[in-house]
Amino acid sequence: MLDFRGFRGRIGLLGKRLNPISTEVLIIGAGPAGLFQIFELGLLGITSHVVDSLATPGGQCTELYPDKPIYDIPALPVCGAQELVDRLMTQAKPFNPQFHLGQEVTELTRLDNGRFLARTALGTSFDAGAIVIAAGVGSFQPRRIGIEGAEAFEGSAIHYRVKSAADFHDKHLVIFGGGDSALDWTLDFAPKSASVTLVHRRPEFRAAPASVARMRELADAGRVRYLEGLAHALHTEGERFAGVVVKDADGALHTLRADHVLAFFGLHPKLGPVAEWGLELEKKALKVDTEKFETSVPGIFAIGDINSYPGKKKLILSGFHEAALAAFAIQRHLYPQKKQFLQYTTTSPVMQKRLGVNG
Ligand SMILES: Cc1cc2nc3c(=O)[nH]c(=O)nc-3n(C[C@H](O)[C@H](O)[C@H](O)COP(=O)(O)OP(=O)(O)OC[C@H]3O[C@@H](n4cnc5c(N)ncnc54)[C@H](O)[C@@H]3O)c2cc1C
């Protein structure tokens, strides 16, 4: 069960300092299931805030296979994964969801009044009547550079994403990776930084061929240095970060002096904080019932790839069905006195008003 220890003190502090955002529902995860949850709640007149640790909505579809076609979305014989996300965003738009992207929900606690307090790694906090965990296979984290002592310089000299490009202008940079992020930033920084060295572990790149060709042109012209190899060690001068040592395919070591290292090794999902909220787990997923898709804690629901129940299939359409049923259960949880009845979007003036159609 959720841990209530030391709880009041923390709420008081958070409440004063951070003014939690009050919302009917907080959705954790903006993958396809979380995005459709906004819509299903919206049809019932319930508003939501949505948090995702990624900088853009879409979950696995956007992060892992945006250009791939999906063939098993009902009534869409073929649909690009990013296109599906764009369509879900358009469908959710009438309900004006508030997105909080690039921040992981790290804390979730149940308040004495039955509401929930959630907090992100960036310090945003929410006071929510109900929670929907649509966290998929977990929150995506950057793959780290994996050399001893690197943690001490993460955020100052070693980076896994570019928050502000201007910070890297006129600086000596070493960029690791062979995907689009590594190549795009190499090309972008080449004319703006003091020097750019691109390091990739093998001759084949995952990045767009045109970007690779352009990088090779710049390397031939001496405006970018390209090295095939792996990060081997930090290069420090006393306590100070001074660059990185790279081991090439022949085992030779190269000391690359740099102000900053940017490593783009892709992202990997991590169940992470969800596993620490005291909810009953089954095979690294949240156990739910199939009537309400509620977890072991009343008021906390779980939909999409994150949940587990007999017969569960990790498919997008399963997440959509779960979102519909969870919406009704959330309405009952928030407003137990309210009479519930099924309405069709085709004929319901109330729903059509909420959707902003038919005047
Ligand atoms: C290559 C590939 C092809 C696929 N093809 C198909 C297909 O053809 N048809 C099909 O039906 N399915 C397909 N799938 C599966 C489908 O993508 C998943 O079932 C679907 O994405 C699950 O949606 P979701 O919203 O539950 O989770 P996800 O898409 O995983 O989204 C979860 C989101 O939650 C966020 N999150 C997690 N924890 C936190 C936290 N603590 N704080 C903040 N944010 C958090 C994550 O960052 C993520 O954005 C495919 C999957 C892959 C990898």
Tab-separated table of C-alpha atoms and ligand atoms in Angstrom:
chain	number	residue	atom	x	y	z
A	1	MET	CA	0.000	0.000	0.000
A	2	LEU	CA	0.985	3.609	-0.332
A	3	ASP	CA	3.374	4.921	2.248
A	4	PHE	CA	1.790	7.566	4.464
A	5	ARG	CA	4.818	8.049	6.743
A	6	GLY	CA	6.063	11.604	7.096
A	7	PHE	CA	3.385	12.559	4.696
A	8	ARG	CA	1.677	15.578	6.301
A	9	GLY	CA	4.931	17.434	6.749
A	10	ARG	CA	5.862	17.043	3.130
A	11	ILE	CA	2.456	18.180	1.906
A	12	GLY	CA	2.616	21.328	3.978
A	13	LEU	CA	5.983	22.187	2.572
A	14	LEU	CA	5.084	21.355	-0.986
A	15	GLY	CA	1.787	23.178	-0.759
A	16	LYS	CA	3.445	26.370	0.402
A	17	ARG	CA	6.404	26.235	-1.865
A	18	LEU	CA	5.099	24.838	-5.094
A	19	ASN	CA	1.347	25.432	-5.190
A	20	PRO	CA	0.229	22.067	-6.538
A	21	ILE	CA	-1.837	22.265	-9.699
A	22	SER	CA	-5.342	21.126	-8.875
A	23	THR	CA	-6.909	18.790	-11.431
A	24	GLU	CA	-9.733	16.302	-11.631
A	25	VAL	CA	-7.430	13.699	-13.178
A	26	LEU	CA	-3.687	13.397	-13.644
A	27	ILE	CA	-2.608	11.126	-16.484
A	28	ILE	CA	0.938	9.810	-16.188
A	29	GLY	CA	2.170	8.964	-19.678
A	30	ALA	CA	1.323	10.533	-23.036
A	31	GLY	CA	1.553	7.398	-25.177
A	32	PRO	CA	-1.457	6.352	-27.272
A	33	ALA	CA	-3.327	5.046	-24.214
A	34	GLY	CA	-2.793	8.235	-22.177
A	35	LEU	CA	-3.781	10.423	-25.134
A	36	PHE	CA	-7.019	8.508	-25.719
A	37	GLN	CA	-7.741	8.697	-21.990
A	38	ILE	CA	-7.907	12.504	-22.288
A	39	PHE	CA	-10.591	12.061	-24.931
A	40	GLU	CA	-12.667	9.485	-23.068
A	41	LEU	CA	-12.596	11.579	-19.888
A	42	GLY	CA	-13.394	14.702	-21.881
A	43	LEU	CA	-16.530	13.114	-23.337
A	44	LEU	CA	-17.736	12.644	-19.756
A	45	GLY	CA	-16.937	16.277	-18.937
A	46	ILE	CA	-13.788	15.488	-16.930
A	47	THR	CA	-10.603	17.494	-17.431
A	48	SER	CA	-7.048	16.253	-17.138
A	49	HIS	CA	-3.413	17.213	-16.916
A	50	VAL	CA	-0.861	14.929	-18.585
A	51	VAL	CA	2.787	14.405	-17.661
A	52	ASP	CA	5.430	12.594	-19.705
A	53	SER	CA	9.145	12.239	-19.165
A	54	LEU	CA	9.687	12.643	-22.907
A	55	ALA	CA	9.777	16.036	-24.576
A	56	THR	CA	6.985	15.110	-27.016
A	57	PRO	CA	3.764	13.115	-26.690
A	58	GLY	CA	3.396	9.716	-28.379
A	59	GLY	CA	5.193	7.172	-26.186
A	60	GLN	CA	6.649	4.193	-28.037
A	61	CYS	CA	5.011	5.234	-31.332
A	62	THR	CA	6.919	8.507	-31.469
A	63	GLU	CA	10.057	7.380	-29.725
A	64	LEU	CA	10.660	3.942	-31.230
A	65	TYR	CA	8.921	3.685	-34.608
A	66	PRO	CA	7.460	7.008	-35.807
A	67	ASP	CA	7.800	6.207	-39.530
A	68	LYS	CA	6.557	2.627	-39.383
A	69	PRO	CA	3.053	1.774	-40.589
A	70	ILE	CA	0.518	0.263	-38.155
A	71	TYR	CA	-2.093	-2.027	-39.695
A	72	ASP	CA	-4.284	-3.002	-36.736
A	73	ILE	CA	-6.006	0.202	-35.698
A	74	PRO	CA	-9.740	-0.326	-36.270
A	75	ALA	CA	-11.050	1.478	-39.362
A	76	LEU	CA	-7.581	2.736	-40.329
A	77	PRO	CA	-6.244	0.016	-42.650
A	78	VAL	CA	-2.821	1.638	-42.460
A	79	CYS	CA	-1.603	4.491	-40.310
A	80	GLY	CA	1.917	5.780	-39.612
A	81	ALA	CA	2.822	5.600	-35.915
A	82	GLN	CA	3.465	9.350	-35.693
A	83	GLU	CA	0.338	9.968	-37.735
A	84	LEU	CA	-1.648	7.999	-35.152
A	85	VAL	CA	-0.245	10.173	-32.375
A	86	ASP	CA	-1.042	13.340	-34.349
A	87	ARG	CA	-4.597	12.108	-34.859
A	88	LEU	CA	-4.992	11.314	-31.143
A	89	MET	CA	-3.724	14.799	-30.272
A	90	THR	CA	-6.268	16.344	-32.673
A	91	GLN	CA	-9.033	14.200	-31.209
A	92	ALA	CA	-8.115	15.270	-27.649
A	93	LYS	CA	-7.828	18.968	-28.518
A	94	PRO	CA	-11.448	19.998	-27.749
A	95	PHE	CA	-10.811	19.017	-24.131
A	96	ASN	CA	-7.866	21.365	-23.765
A	97	PRO	CA	-5.531	18.956	-21.959
A	98	GLN	CA	-2.612	20.546	-20.154
A	99	PHE	CA	0.693	18.841	-20.983
A	100	HIS	CA	3.770	18.862	-18.745
A	101	LEU	CA	6.478	17.297	-20.877
A	102	GLY	CA	10.111	16.450	-20.245
A	103	GLN	CA	9.444	15.574	-16.617
A	104	GLU	CA	9.099	12.250	-14.923
A	105	VAL	CA	6.547	11.733	-12.158
A	106	THR	CA	8.695	10.538	-9.303
A	107	GLU	CA	6.388	10.712	-6.285
A	108	LEU	CA	2.785	9.695	-5.828
A	109	THR	CA	1.058	9.759	-2.468
A	110	ARG	CA	-2.521	9.412	-1.308
A	111	LEU	CA	-3.812	12.263	0.833
A	112	ASP	CA	-6.013	11.820	3.884
A	113	ASN	CA	-8.903	13.393	1.963
A	114	GLY	CA	-8.714	10.661	-0.695
A	115	ARG	CA	-7.054	12.885	-3.282
A	116	PHE	CA	-3.521	12.354	-4.569
A	117	LEU	CA	-0.349	14.357	-4.544
A	118	ALA	CA	2.028	13.726	-7.432
A	119	ARG	CA	5.346	15.377	-7.980
A	120	THR	CA	7.728	15.432	-10.942
A	121	ALA	CA	11.504	15.442	-11.027
A	122	LEU	CA	11.328	19.121	-12.061
A	123	GLY	CA	9.314	19.938	-8.952
A	124	THR	CA	5.879	20.402	-10.565
A	125	SER	CA	3.252	19.051	-8.200
A	126	PHE	CA	-0.369	18.092	-8.691
A	127	ASP	CA	-3.312	17.676	-6.384
A	128	ALA	CA	-5.524	15.230	-8.307
A	129	GLY	CA	-8.870	13.591	-7.640
A	130	ALA	CA	-7.833	10.467	-9.553
A	131	ILE	CA	-4.704	9.166	-11.236
A	132	VAL	CA	-4.378	7.259	-14.478
A	133	ILE	CA	-1.056	5.529	-14.916
A	134	ALA	CA	-0.525	5.078	-18.662
A	135	ALA	CA	3.197	4.598	-18.302
A	136	GLY	CA	3.645	1.902	-20.972
A	137	VAL	CA	6.893	0.038	-20.634
A	138	GLY	CA	8.150	2.743	-18.320
A	139	SER	CA	9.667	6.143	-18.662
A	140	PHE	CA	12.284	6.528	-21.341
A	141	GLN	CA	15.727	7.367	-20.065
A	142	PRO	CA	18.844	8.222	-22.076
A	143	ARG	CA	21.417	5.439	-22.354
A	144	ARG	CA	24.408	6.695	-20.427
A	145	ILE	CA	28.009	6.914	-21.573
A	146	GLY	CA	29.147	4.227	-19.142
A	147	ILE	CA	32.631	5.437	-18.270
A	148	GLU	CA	33.891	5.611	-14.736
A	149	GLY	CA	33.280	8.915	-12.975
A	150	ALA	CA	30.944	10.264	-15.701
A	151	GLU	CA	28.029	10.831	-13.268
A	152	ALA	CA	29.920	13.633	-11.554
A	153	PHE	CA	29.936	15.663	-14.774
A	154	GLU	CA	26.449	14.818	-16.081
A	155	GLY	CA	24.556	18.041	-16.694
A	156	SER	CA	27.673	20.227	-16.559
A	157	ALA	CA	30.087	18.732	-19.109
A	158	ILE	CA	28.402	15.480	-20.153
A	159	HIS	CA	24.964	15.769	-21.715
A	160	TYR	CA	22.354	13.402	-23.094
A	161	ARG	CA	20.199	16.053	-24.696
A	162	VAL	CA	20.567	19.639	-25.826
A	163	LYS	CA	18.533	21.928	-23.634
A	164	SER	CA	19.967	25.193	-24.944
A	165	ALA	CA	22.026	25.025	-28.152
A	166	ALA	CA	23.664	28.388	-27.433
A	167	ASP	CA	25.501	26.835	-24.451
A	168	PHE	CA	27.599	24.833	-26.920
A	169	HIS	CA	28.514	27.608	-29.334
A	170	ASP	CA	32.242	28.514	-29.439
A	171	LYS	CA	33.023	25.410	-27.370
A	172	HIS	CA	35.072	22.295	-28.119
A	173	LEU	CA	32.621	19.407	-28.450
A	174	VAL	CA	32.825	15.638	-28.684
A	175	ILE	CA	29.574	14.067	-29.909
A	176	PHE	CA	28.931	10.330	-29.564
A	177	GLY	CA	26.399	8.331	-31.577
A	178	GLY	CA	25.349	7.275	-35.052
A	179	GLY	CA	21.641	8.126	-35.093
A	180	ASP	CA	19.798	11.222	-36.228
A	181	SER	CA	20.344	13.176	-32.997
A	182	ALA	CA	24.131	12.725	-33.131
A	183	LEU	CA	24.367	13.596	-36.819
A	184	ASP	CA	21.889	16.500	-36.712
A	185	TRP	CA	23.733	18.160	-33.835
A	186	THR	CA	27.122	17.512	-35.477
A	187	LEU	CA	25.943	19.348	-38.591
A	188	ASP	CA	24.282	22.082	-36.566
A	189	PHE	CA	27.268	22.766	-34.301
A	190	ALA	CA	29.994	22.402	-36.963
A	191	PRO	CA	29.832	26.064	-38.063
A	192	LYS	CA	29.015	27.442	-34.591
A	193	SER	CA	31.347	25.646	-32.197
A	194	ALA	CA	35.114	25.914	-31.705
A	195	SER	CA	35.505	22.278	-32.810
A	196	VAL	CA	33.334	19.189	-33.253
A	197	THR	CA	34.520	15.584	-33.120
A	198	LEU	CA	31.967	12.900	-33.914
A	199	VAL	CA	32.665	9.463	-32.435
A	200	HIS	CA	30.713	6.388	-33.527
A	201	ARG	CA	31.433	2.771	-32.706
A	202	ARG	CA	31.003	1.318	-36.221
A	203	PRO	CA	31.088	2.417	-39.876
A	204	GLU	CA	27.295	2.009	-40.371
A	205	PHE	CA	25.015	4.827	-39.221
A	206	ARG	CA	21.322	4.767	-38.327
A	207	ALA	CA	20.964	8.451	-39.230
A	208	ALA	CA	19.490	9.698	-42.501
A	209	PRO	CA	21.973	8.954	-45.350
A	210	ALA	CA	21.941	12.625	-46.448
A	211	SER	CA	23.137	13.719	-42.974
A	212	VAL	CA	25.901	11.101	-43.004
A	213	ALA	CA	27.027	12.244	-46.460
A	214	ARG	CA	27.104	15.882	-45.315
A	215	MET	CA	29.089	14.932	-42.187
A	216	ARG	CA	31.656	13.115	-44.382
A	217	GLU	CA	31.942	16.203	-46.618
A	218	LEU	CA	32.630	18.356	-43.554
A	219	ALA	CA	35.156	15.796	-42.295
A	220	ASP	CA	36.952	15.825	-45.682
A	221	ALA	CA	37.007	19.632	-45.548
A	222	GLY	CA	38.530	19.472	-42.051
A	223	ARG	CA	35.557	21.175	-40.405
A	224	VAL	CA	34.513	18.127	-38.400
A	225	ARG	CA	36.690	15.360	-37.047
A	226	TYR	CA	35.298	11.854	-37.304
A	227	LEU	CA	36.606	8.958	-35.252
A	228	GLU	CA	35.432	5.358	-35.080
A	229	GLY	CA	35.680	4.087	-31.535
A	230	LEU	CA	34.209	3.803	-28.057
A	231	ALA	CA	34.310	6.026	-25.003
A	232	HIS	CA	37.036	4.556	-22.818
A	233	ALA	CA	37.702	6.959	-19.940
A	234	LEU	CA	37.282	10.493	-18.740
A	235	HIS	CA	40.113	12.933	-19.351
A	236	THR	CA	40.474	15.159	-16.306
A	237	GLU	CA	42.972	17.696	-15.069
A	238	GLY	CA	42.858	17.490	-11.305
A	239	GLU	CA	39.148	17.705	-10.494
A	240	ARG	CA	38.361	19.497	-13.732
A	241	PHE	CA	36.710	17.900	-16.744
A	242	ALA	CA	39.039	18.173	-19.739
A	243	GLY	CA	37.650	15.741	-22.293
A	244	VAL	CA	37.349	12.070	-23.031
A	245	VAL	CA	39.604	9.192	-24.045
A	246	VAL	CA	38.360	7.125	-26.989
A	247	LYS	CA	39.553	3.633	-27.896
A	248	ASP	CA	39.515	2.942	-31.640
A	249	ALA	CA	38.939	-0.388	-33.378
A	250	ASP	CA	42.680	-1.209	-33.237
A	251	GLY	CA	42.777	-0.588	-29.507
A	252	ALA	CA	44.672	2.707	-29.822
A	253	LEU	CA	43.691	5.400	-27.307
A	254	HIS	CA	42.912	8.956	-28.408
A	255	THR	CA	42.624	11.772	-25.888
A	256	LEU	CA	40.053	14.261	-27.134
A	257	ARG	CA	40.139	17.557	-25.295
A	258	ALA	CA	36.657	19.021	-24.951
A	259	ASP	CA	34.545	21.485	-23.013
A	260	HIS	CA	31.471	19.303	-23.447
A	261	VAL	CA	30.611	15.748	-24.400
A	262	LEU	CA	27.216	15.048	-25.936
A	263	ALA	CA	26.200	11.396	-25.985
A	264	PHE	CA	23.235	10.296	-28.101
A	265	PHE	CA	22.935	6.557	-27.562
A	266	GLY	CA	19.141	6.482	-27.682
A	267	LEU	CA	16.626	5.919	-24.937
A	268	HIS	CA	15.593	2.866	-22.988
A	269	PRO	CA	12.455	2.383	-20.916
A	270	LYS	CA	12.665	2.019	-17.157
A	271	LEU	CA	9.686	1.069	-14.989
A	272	GLY	CA	11.325	3.362	-12.461
A	273	PRO	CA	9.236	5.229	-9.925
A	274	VAL	CA	5.970	3.462	-10.814
A	275	ALA	CA	7.331	0.356	-9.101
A	276	GLU	CA	7.916	2.316	-5.903
A	277	TRP	CA	4.410	3.653	-5.310
A	278	GLY	CA	3.240	0.638	-3.322
A	279	LEU	CA	0.864	-0.625	-6.004
A	280	GLU	CA	0.417	-4.351	-6.494
A	281	LEU	CA	2.628	-5.594	-9.299
A	282	GLU	CA	2.440	-8.677	-11.472
A	283	LYS	CA	5.280	-9.475	-13.887
A	284	LYS	CA	6.615	-5.895	-13.708
A	285	ALA	CA	3.149	-4.538	-14.536
A	286	LEU	CA	0.333	-3.058	-12.444
A	287	LYS	CA	-2.365	-5.493	-11.510
A	288	VAL	CA	-5.830	-4.180	-12.419
A	289	ASP	CA	-9.379	-5.478	-12.574
A	290	THR	CA	-11.050	-5.616	-15.985
A	291	GLU	CA	-14.180	-3.725	-15.001
A	292	LYS	CA	-12.604	-0.455	-13.921
A	293	PHE	CA	-8.904	-0.879	-14.695
A	294	GLU	CA	-8.241	0.206	-11.152
A	295	THR	CA	-5.034	-0.756	-9.375
A	296	SER	CA	-4.776	-2.070	-5.833
A	297	VAL	CA	-5.299	1.524	-4.605
A	298	PRO	CA	-8.793	2.964	-5.179
A	299	GLY	CA	-8.579	6.098	-7.307
A	300	ILE	CA	-5.410	5.011	-9.111
A	301	PHE	CA	-6.146	3.460	-12.492
A	302	ALA	CA	-3.740	1.866	-14.972
A	303	ILE	CA	-4.233	1.461	-18.716
A	304	GLY	CA	-2.144	0.396	-21.704
A	305	ASP	CA	1.074	-1.617	-21.665
A	306	ILE	CA	1.695	-0.905	-17.965
A	307	ASN	CA	-1.189	-3.039	-16.707
A	308	SER	CA	-1.693	-6.742	-16.235
A	309	TYR	CA	-4.855	-8.851	-16.103
A	310	PRO	CA	-5.822	-12.296	-17.392
A	311	GLY	CA	-5.641	-12.269	-21.181
A	312	LYS	CA	-3.876	-8.904	-21.422
A	313	LYS	CA	-2.442	-8.109	-24.853
A	314	LYS	CA	-0.011	-5.225	-25.209
A	315	LEU	CA	-1.723	-3.674	-28.214
A	316	ILE	CA	-2.782	-0.110	-28.860
A	317	LEU	CA	-6.417	-1.082	-29.321
A	318	SER	CA	-6.451	-2.788	-25.904
A	319	GLY	CA	-5.284	0.517	-24.372
A	320	PHE	CA	-8.148	2.346	-26.108
A	321	HIS	CA	-10.776	-0.040	-24.696
A	322	GLU	CA	-9.222	0.198	-21.240
A	323	ALA	CA	-9.297	4.008	-21.403
A	324	ALA	CA	-13.030	3.986	-22.167
A	325	LEU	CA	-13.894	1.757	-19.220
A	326	ALA	CA	-11.492	3.553	-16.882
A	327	ALA	CA	-13.173	6.890	-17.749
A	328	PHE	CA	-16.537	5.631	-16.498
A	329	ALA	CA	-14.936	4.210	-13.364
A	330	ILE	CA	-13.135	7.516	-12.742
A	331	GLN	CA	-16.403	9.408	-13.113
A	332	ARG	CA	-17.944	7.106	-10.508
A	333	HIS	CA	-14.913	7.535	-8.239
A	334	LEU	CA	-14.985	11.340	-8.447
A	335	TYR	CA	-18.746	11.828	-8.475
A	336	PRO	CA	-20.359	8.764	-6.842
A	337	GLN	CA	-23.783	10.458	-6.657
A	338	LYS	CA	-23.888	11.225	-10.363
A	339	LYS	CA	-26.202	9.025	-12.392
A	340	GLN	CA	-24.277	7.234	-15.117
A	341	PHE	CA	-25.676	6.397	-18.516
A	342	LEU	CA	-24.195	5.597	-21.863
A	343	GLN	CA	-24.464	8.267	-24.515
A	344	TYR	CA	-23.517	8.102	-28.170
A	345	THR	CA	-21.375	10.851	-29.658
A	346	THR	CA	-23.580	10.563	-32.762
A	347	THR	CA	-26.697	11.697	-30.948
A	348	SER	CA	-25.748	13.235	-27.588
A	349	PRO	CA	-26.082	17.054	-27.612
A	350	VAL	CA	-24.073	17.207	-24.356
A	351	MET	CA	-21.151	15.300	-25.807
A	352	GLN	CA	-21.327	17.231	-29.047
A	353	LYS	CA	-21.194	20.474	-27.090
A	354	ARG	CA	-18.110	19.211	-25.241
A	355	LEU	CA	-16.584	18.237	-28.572
A	356	GLY	CA	-17.320	21.699	-29.944
A	357	VAL	CA	-19.374	20.347	-32.844
A	358	ASN	CA	-22.935	21.286	-33.889
A	359	GLY	CA	-22.641	24.780	-32.425
B	1	LIG	C1	8.556	-1.463	-33.009
B	1	LIG	C2	7.169	-1.562	-32.407
B	1	LIG	C3	6.074	-1.769	-33.232
B	1	LIG	C4	4.793	-1.871	-32.696
B	1	LIG	N1	3.730	-2.080	-33.536
B	1	LIG	C5	2.470	-2.159	-33.030
B	1	LIG	C6	1.348	-2.392	-33.880
B	1	LIG	O1	1.481	-2.557	-35.099
B	1	LIG	N2	0.103	-2.437	-33.302
B	1	LIG	C7	-0.102	-2.288	-31.958
B	1	LIG	O2	-1.234	-2.329	-31.505
B	1	LIG	N3	0.963	-2.086	-31.131
B	1	LIG	C8	2.228	-2.020	-31.636
B	1	LIG	N4	3.291	-1.826	-30.770
B	1	LIG	C9	3.026	-1.725	-29.325
B	1	LIG	C10	2.490	-0.330	-28.994
B	1	LIG	O3	3.401	0.670	-29.415
B	1	LIG	C11	2.240	-0.241	-27.499
B	1	LIG	O4	1.275	-1.212	-27.143
B	1	LIG	C12	1.722	1.139	-27.129
B	1	LIG	O5	2.660	2.143	-27.429
B	1	LIG	C13	1.386	1.202	-25.647
B	1	LIG	O6	0.878	2.462	-25.379
B	1	LIG	P1	0.912	3.090	-23.916
B	1	LIG	O7	0.309	4.443	-24.038
B	1	LIG	O8	0.357	2.115	-22.960
B	1	LIG	O9	2.466	3.193	-23.538
B	1	LIG	P2	3.796	3.913	-24.240
B	1	LIG	O10	3.527	4.068	-25.676
B	1	LIG	O11	4.891	3.071	-23.780
B	1	LIG	O12	3.786	5.322	-23.538
B	1	LIG	C14	4.014	5.440	-22.164
B	1	LIG	C15	4.536	6.831	-21.864
B	1	LIG	O13	4.610	6.989	-20.439
B	1	LIG	C16	5.744	7.753	-20.114
B	1	LIG	N5	6.092	7.494	-18.719
B	1	LIG	C17	6.358	6.307	-18.117
B	1	LIG	N6	6.619	6.463	-16.804
B	1	LIG	C18	6.515	7.791	-16.568
B	1	LIG	C19	6.683	8.587	-15.400
B	1	LIG	N7	6.981	8.063	-14.203
B	1	LIG	N8	6.552	9.938	-15.513
B	1	LIG	C20	6.238	10.495	-16.719
B	1	LIG	N9	6.067	9.785	-17.858
B	1	LIG	C21	6.203	8.451	-17.774
B	1	LIG	C22	6.799	7.264	-21.122
B	1	LIG	O14	7.827	8.234	-21.278
B	1	LIG	C23	5.957	7.071	-22.379
B	1	LIG	O15	5.951	8.215	-23.214
B	1	LIG	C24	4.587	-1.751	-31.292
B	1	LIG	C25	5.693	-1.529	-30.462
B	1	LIG	C26	6.961	-1.436	-30.995
B	1	LIG	C27	8.136	-1.197	-30.085
